[in-house]
mmCIF file of C-alpha atoms in Angstrom:
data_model
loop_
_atom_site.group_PDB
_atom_site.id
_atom_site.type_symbol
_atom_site.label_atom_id
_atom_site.label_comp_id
_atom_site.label_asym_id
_atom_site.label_seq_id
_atom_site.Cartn_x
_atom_site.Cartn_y
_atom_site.Cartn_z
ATOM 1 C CA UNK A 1 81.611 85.990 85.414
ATOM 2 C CA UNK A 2 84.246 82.759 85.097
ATOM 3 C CA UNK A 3 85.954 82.295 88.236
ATOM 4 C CA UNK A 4 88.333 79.253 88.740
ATOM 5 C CA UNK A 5 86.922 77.228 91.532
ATOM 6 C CA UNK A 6 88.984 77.810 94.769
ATOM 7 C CA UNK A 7 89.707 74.067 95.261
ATOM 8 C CA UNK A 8 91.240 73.648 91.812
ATOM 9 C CA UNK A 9 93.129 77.369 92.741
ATOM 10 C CA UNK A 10 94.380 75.263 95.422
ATOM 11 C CA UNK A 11 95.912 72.790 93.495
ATOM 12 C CA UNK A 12 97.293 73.763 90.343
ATOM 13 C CA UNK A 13 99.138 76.186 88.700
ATOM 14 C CA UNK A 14 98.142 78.207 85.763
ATOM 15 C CA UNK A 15 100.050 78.083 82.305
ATOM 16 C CA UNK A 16 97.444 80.012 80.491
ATOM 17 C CA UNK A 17 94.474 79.846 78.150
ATOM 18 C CA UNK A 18 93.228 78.876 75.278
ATOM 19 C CA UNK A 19 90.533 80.596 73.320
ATOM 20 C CA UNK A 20 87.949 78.439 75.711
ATOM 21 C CA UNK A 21 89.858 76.696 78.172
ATOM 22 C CA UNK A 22 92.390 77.542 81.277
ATOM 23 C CA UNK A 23 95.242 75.315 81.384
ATOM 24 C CA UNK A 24 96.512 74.005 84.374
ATOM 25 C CA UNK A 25 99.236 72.074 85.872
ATOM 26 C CA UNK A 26 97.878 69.696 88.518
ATOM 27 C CA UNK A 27 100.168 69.845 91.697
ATOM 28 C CA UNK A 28 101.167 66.235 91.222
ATOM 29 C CA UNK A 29 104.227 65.506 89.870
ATOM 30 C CA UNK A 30 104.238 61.911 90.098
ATOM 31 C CA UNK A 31 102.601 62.019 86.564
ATOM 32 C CA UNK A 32 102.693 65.184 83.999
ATOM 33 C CA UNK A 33 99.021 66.091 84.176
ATOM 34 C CA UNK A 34 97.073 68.849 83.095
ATOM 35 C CA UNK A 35 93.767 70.115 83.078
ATOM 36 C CA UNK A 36 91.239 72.130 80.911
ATOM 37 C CA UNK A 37 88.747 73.847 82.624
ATOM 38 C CA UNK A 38 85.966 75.979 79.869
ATOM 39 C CA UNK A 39 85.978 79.182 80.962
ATOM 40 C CA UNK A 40 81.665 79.243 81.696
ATOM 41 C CA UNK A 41 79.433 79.722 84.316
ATOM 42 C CA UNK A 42 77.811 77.293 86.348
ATOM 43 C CA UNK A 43 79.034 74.326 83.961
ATOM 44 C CA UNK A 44 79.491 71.105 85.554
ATOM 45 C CA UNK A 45 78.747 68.658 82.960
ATOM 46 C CA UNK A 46 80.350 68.823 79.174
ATOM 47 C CA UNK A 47 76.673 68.719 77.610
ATOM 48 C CA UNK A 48 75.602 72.134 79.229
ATOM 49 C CA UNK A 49 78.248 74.093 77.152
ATOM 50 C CA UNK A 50 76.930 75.248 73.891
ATOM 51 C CA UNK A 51 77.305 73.310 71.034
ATOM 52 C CA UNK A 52 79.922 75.654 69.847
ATOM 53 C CA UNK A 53 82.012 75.360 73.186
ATOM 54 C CA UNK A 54 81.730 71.837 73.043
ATOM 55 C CA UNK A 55 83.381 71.720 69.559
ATOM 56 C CA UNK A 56 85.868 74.130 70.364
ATOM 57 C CA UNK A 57 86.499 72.314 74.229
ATOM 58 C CA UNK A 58 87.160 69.215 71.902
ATOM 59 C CA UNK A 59 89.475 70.626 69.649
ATOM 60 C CA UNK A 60 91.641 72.306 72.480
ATOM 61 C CA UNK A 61 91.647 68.594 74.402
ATOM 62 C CA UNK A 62 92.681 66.751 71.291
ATOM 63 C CA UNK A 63 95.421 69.851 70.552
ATOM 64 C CA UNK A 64 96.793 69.317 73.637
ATOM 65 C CA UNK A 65 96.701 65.184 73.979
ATOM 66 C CA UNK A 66 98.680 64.904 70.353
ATOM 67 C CA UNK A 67 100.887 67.787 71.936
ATOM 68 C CA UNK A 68 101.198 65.838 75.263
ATOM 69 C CA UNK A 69 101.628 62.593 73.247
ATOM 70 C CA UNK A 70 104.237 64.057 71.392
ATOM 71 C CA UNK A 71 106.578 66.033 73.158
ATOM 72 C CA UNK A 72 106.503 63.434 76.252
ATOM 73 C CA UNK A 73 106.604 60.312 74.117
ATOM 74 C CA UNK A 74 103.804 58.808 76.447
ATOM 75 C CA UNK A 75 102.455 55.179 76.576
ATOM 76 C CA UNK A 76 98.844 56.748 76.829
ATOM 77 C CA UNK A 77 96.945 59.981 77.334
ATOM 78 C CA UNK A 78 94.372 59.058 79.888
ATOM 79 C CA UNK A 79 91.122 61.940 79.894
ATOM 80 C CA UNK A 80 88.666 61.794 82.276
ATOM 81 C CA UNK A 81 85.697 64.523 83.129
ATOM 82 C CA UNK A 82 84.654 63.828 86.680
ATOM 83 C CA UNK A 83 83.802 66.181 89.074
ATOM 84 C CA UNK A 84 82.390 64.620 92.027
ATOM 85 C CA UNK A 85 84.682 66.810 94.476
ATOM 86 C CA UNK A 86 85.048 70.116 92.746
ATOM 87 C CA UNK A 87 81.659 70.112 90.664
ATOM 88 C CA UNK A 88 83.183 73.239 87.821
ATOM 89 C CA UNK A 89 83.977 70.990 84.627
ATOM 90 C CA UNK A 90 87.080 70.607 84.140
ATOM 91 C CA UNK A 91 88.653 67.675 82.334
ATOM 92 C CA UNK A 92 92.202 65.842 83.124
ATOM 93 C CA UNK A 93 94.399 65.015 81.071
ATOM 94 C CA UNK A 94 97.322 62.742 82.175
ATOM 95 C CA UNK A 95 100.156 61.930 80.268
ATOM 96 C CA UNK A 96 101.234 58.206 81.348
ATOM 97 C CA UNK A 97 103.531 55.352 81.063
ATOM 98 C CA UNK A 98 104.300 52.421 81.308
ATOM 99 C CA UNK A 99 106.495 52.847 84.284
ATOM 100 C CA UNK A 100 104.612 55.212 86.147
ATOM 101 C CA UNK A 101 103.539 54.976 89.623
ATOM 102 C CA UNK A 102 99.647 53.560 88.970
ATOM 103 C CA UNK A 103 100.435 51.940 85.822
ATOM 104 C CA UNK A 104 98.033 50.701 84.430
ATOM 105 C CA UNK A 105 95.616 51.521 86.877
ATOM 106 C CA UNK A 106 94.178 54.869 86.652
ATOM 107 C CA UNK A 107 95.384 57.103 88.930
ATOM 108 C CA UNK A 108 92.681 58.215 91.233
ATOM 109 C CA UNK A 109 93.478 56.334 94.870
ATOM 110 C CA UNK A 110 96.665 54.690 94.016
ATOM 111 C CA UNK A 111 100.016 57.019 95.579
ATOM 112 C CA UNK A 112 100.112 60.398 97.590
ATOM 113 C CA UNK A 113 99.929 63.365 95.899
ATOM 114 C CA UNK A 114 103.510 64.380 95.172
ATOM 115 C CA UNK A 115 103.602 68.363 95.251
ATOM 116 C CA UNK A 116 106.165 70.021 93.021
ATOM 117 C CA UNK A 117 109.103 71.771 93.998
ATOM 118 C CA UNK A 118 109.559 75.075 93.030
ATOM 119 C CA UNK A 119 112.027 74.500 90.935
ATOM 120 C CA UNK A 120 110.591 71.417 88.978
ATOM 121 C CA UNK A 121 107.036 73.414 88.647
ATOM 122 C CA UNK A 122 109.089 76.003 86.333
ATOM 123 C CA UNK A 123 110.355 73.652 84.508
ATOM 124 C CA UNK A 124 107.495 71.715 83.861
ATOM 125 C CA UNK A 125 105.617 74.627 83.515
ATOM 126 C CA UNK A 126 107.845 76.668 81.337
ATOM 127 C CA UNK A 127 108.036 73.459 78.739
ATOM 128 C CA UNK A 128 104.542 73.291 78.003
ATOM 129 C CA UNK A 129 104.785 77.144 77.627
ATOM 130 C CA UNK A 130 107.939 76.509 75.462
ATOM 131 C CA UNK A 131 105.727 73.855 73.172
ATOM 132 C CA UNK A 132 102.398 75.745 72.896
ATOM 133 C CA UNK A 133 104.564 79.281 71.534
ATOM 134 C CA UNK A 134 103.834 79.169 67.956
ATOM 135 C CA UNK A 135 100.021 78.864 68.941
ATOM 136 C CA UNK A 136 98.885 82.261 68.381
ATOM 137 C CA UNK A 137 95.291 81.299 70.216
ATOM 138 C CA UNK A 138 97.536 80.040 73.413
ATOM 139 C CA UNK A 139 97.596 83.232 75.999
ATOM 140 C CA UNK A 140 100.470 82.877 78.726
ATOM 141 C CA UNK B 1 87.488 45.778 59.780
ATOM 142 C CA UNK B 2 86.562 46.989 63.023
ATOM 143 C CA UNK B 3 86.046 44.238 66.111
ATOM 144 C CA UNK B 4 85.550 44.874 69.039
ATOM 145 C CA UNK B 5 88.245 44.397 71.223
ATOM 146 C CA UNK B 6 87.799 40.528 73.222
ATOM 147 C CA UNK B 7 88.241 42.241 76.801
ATOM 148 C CA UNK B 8 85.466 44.291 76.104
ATOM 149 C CA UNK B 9 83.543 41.372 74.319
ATOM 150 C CA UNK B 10 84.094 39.437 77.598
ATOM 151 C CA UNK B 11 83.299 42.667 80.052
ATOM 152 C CA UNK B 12 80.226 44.080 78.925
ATOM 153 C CA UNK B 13 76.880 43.635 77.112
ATOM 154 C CA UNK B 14 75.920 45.449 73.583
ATOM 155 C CA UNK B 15 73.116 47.494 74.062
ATOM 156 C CA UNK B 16 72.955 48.534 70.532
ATOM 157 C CA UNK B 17 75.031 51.372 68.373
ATOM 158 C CA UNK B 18 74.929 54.680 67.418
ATOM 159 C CA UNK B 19 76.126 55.823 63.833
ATOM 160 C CA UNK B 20 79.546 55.738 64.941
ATOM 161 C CA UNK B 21 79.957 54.488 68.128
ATOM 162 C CA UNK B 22 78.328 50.455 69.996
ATOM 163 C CA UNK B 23 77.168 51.604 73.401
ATOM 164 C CA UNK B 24 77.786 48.505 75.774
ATOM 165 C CA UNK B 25 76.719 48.004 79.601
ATOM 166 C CA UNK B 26 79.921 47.100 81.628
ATOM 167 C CA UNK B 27 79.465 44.063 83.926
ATOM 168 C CA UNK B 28 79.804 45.424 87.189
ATOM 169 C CA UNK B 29 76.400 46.540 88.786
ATOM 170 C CA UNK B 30 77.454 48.484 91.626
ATOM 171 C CA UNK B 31 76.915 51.803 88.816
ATOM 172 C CA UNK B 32 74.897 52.164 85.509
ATOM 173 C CA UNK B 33 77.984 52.044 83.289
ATOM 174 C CA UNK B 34 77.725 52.625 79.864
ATOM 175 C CA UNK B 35 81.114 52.347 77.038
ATOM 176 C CA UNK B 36 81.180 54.028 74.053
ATOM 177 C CA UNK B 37 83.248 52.513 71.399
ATOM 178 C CA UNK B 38 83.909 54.136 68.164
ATOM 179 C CA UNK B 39 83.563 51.159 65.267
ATOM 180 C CA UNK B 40 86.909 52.381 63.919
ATOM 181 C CA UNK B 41 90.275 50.119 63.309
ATOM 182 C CA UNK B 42 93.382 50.901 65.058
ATOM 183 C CA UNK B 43 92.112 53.868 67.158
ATOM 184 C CA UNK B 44 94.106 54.791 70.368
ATOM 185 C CA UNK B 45 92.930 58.053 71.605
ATOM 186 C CA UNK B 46 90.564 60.327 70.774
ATOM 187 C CA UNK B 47 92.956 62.494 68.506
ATOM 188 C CA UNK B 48 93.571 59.579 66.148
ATOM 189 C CA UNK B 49 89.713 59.984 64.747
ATOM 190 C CA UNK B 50 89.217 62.297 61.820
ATOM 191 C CA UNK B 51 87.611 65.250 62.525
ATOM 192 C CA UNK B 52 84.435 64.867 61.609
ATOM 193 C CA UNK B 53 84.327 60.945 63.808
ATOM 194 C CA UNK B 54 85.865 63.054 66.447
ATOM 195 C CA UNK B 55 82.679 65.414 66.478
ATOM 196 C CA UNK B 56 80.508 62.536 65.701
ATOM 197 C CA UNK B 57 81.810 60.841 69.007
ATOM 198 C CA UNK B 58 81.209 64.220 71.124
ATOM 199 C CA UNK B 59 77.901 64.148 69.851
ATOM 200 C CA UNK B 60 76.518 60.715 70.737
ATOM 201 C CA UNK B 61 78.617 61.351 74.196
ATOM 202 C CA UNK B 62 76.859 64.128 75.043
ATOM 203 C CA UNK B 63 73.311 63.003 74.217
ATOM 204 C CA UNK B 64 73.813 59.856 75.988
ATOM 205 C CA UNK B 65 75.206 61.976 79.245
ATOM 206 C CA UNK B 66 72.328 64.057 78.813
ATOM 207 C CA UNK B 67 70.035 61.036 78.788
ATOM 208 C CA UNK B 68 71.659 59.078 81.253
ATOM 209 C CA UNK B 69 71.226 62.454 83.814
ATOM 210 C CA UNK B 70 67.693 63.174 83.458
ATOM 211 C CA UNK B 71 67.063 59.181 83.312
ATOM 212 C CA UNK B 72 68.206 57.983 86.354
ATOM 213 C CA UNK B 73 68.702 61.547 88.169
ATOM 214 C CA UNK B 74 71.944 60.879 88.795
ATOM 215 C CA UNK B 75 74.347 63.668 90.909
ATOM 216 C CA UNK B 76 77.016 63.175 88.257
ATOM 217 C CA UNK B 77 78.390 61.609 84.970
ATOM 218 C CA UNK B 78 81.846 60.324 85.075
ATOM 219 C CA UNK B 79 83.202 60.328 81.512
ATOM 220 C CA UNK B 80 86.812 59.024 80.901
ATOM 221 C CA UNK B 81 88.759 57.675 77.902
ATOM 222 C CA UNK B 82 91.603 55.606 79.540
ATOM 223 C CA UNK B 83 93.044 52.741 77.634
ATOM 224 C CA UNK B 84 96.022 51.899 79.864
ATOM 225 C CA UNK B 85 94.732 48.167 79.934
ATOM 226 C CA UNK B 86 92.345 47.605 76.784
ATOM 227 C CA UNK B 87 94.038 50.238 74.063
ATOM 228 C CA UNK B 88 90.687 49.601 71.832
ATOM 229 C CA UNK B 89 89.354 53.442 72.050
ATOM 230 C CA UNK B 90 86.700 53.251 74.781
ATOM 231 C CA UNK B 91 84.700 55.875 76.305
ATOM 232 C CA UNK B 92 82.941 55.181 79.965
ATOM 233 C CA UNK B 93 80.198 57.331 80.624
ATOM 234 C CA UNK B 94 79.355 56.470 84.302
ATOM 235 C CA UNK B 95 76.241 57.563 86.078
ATOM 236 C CA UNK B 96 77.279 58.336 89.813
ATOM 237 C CA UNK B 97 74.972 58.767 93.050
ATOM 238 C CA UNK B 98 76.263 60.603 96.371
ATOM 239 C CA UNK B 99 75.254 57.515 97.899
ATOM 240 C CA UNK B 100 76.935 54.784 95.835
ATOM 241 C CA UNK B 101 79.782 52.775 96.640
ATOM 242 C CA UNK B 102 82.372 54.396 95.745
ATOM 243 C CA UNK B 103 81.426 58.573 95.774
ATOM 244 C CA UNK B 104 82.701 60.631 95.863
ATOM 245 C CA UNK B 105 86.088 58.825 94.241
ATOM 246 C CA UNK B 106 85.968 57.484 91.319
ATOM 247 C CA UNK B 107 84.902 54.387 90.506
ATOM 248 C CA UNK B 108 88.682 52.477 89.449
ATOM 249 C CA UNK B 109 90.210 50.301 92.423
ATOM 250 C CA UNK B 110 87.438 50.884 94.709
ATOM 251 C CA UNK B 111 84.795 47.975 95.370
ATOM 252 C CA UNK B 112 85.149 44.595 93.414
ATOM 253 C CA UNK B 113 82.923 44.175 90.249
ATOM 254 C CA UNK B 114 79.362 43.069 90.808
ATOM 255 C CA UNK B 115 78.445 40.975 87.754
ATOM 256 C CA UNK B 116 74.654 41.427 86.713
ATOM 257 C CA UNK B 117 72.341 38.624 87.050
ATOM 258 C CA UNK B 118 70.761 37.864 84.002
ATOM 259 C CA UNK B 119 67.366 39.569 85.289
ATOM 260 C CA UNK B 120 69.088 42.264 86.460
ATOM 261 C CA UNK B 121 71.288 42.819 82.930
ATOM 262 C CA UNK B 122 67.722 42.619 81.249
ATOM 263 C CA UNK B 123 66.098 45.244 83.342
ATOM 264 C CA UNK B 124 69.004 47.796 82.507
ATOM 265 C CA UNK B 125 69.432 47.131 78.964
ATOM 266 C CA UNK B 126 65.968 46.736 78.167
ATOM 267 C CA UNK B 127 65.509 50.335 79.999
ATOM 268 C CA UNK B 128 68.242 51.797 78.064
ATOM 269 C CA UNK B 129 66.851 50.326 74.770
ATOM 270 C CA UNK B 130 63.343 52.397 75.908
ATOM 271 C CA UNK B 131 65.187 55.544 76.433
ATOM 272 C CA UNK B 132 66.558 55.795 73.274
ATOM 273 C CA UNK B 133 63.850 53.664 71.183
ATOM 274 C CA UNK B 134 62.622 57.720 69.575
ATOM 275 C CA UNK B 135 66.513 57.861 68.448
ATOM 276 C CA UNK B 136 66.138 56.711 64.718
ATOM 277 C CA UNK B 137 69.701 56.626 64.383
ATOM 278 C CA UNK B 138 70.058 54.191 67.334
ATOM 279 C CA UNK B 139 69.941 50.450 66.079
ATOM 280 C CA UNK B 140 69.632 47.788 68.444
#
């Protein structure tokens, strides 16, 4: 059974799911970034999933980057797959600008991790729910 | 008419291409790291490809992951479409060791670039041409 990998419990926040995909809030606020993780087994690279959860995996990441894109009016939607920490796949997605912290380096090593208030992790988090309501396949 | 972008013309090597994507070898040796660039005009982000590109472009990612894996038995691919710097739509697919120079970050503002030697470029794109010389729809 799909069980969200205690490190990425750790540091995020859950919105909710798509018909694949769990969508969190990474506990950064320094940028607005999110992350997919397919909800499958033992996955840790994209080509394991099925052919079919790759399509669909693809269609929720592009959803949400032309969401992203457009309700935060971002320079850029950076997406990266990694995994060398926390080895379940699970793929960022980071809206960014031009005036962010690491611009226009990517943001992996360049400031501390800047944990969200309680306050500013509702709001952040209750926008994205506010934006993804008309999509009947989005589960809060 | 597509071109590719003259960053990436001055960064990297062309292997060959796939039916929609040139797979290059970036210049820096300290990883085997491969680009994927859909031969598309005016492409940002993944999103901005049709639908059927946008498959297309999963497809030859995850065969060349795939390949890349079981070729050089690698711990993990890295696969990230940034863009903050070069906005041509690029796709690094990044084959990481536990005991290169950067893991287990990843690989952006670590250790300077390592240019290839000319040998050294041959040996790697000659081996990657051999990998996929079976793949009829790869053209060197």
């Amino acid at each position: 059974m799909f069980e969200l990998h205690p490190k990425l419990k750790e540091d995020t926040f859950i919105i909710g799911s798509f018909p694949l995909s769990l969508l969190l809030l990474n506990n950064d606020s320094n940028y607005p970034w999110f992350i997919l993780v397919p909800q499958r087994e033992n996955i840790k690279e994209i080509f394991e999933l099925s052919e079919d959860d790759q399509t669909q995996l693809l269609k929720e990441s592009s959803y949400l980057s032309e969401l992203l894109q457009k309700n935060y009016r971002s320079n850029k939607i950076n997406i990266a797959a990694l995994g060398n920490v926390v080895p379940q796949l699970h793929i960022h997605h980071i809206v960014r600008y031009k005036i962010d912290a690491a611009w226009p380096d990517p943001v992996w090593g360049k400031v501390l991790q800047k944990p969200y208030s309680n306050e500013l992790k509702s709001i952040v988090t209750e926008k994205l729910k506010g934006i993804l309501k008309n999509n009947f396949t989005f589960k809060i």
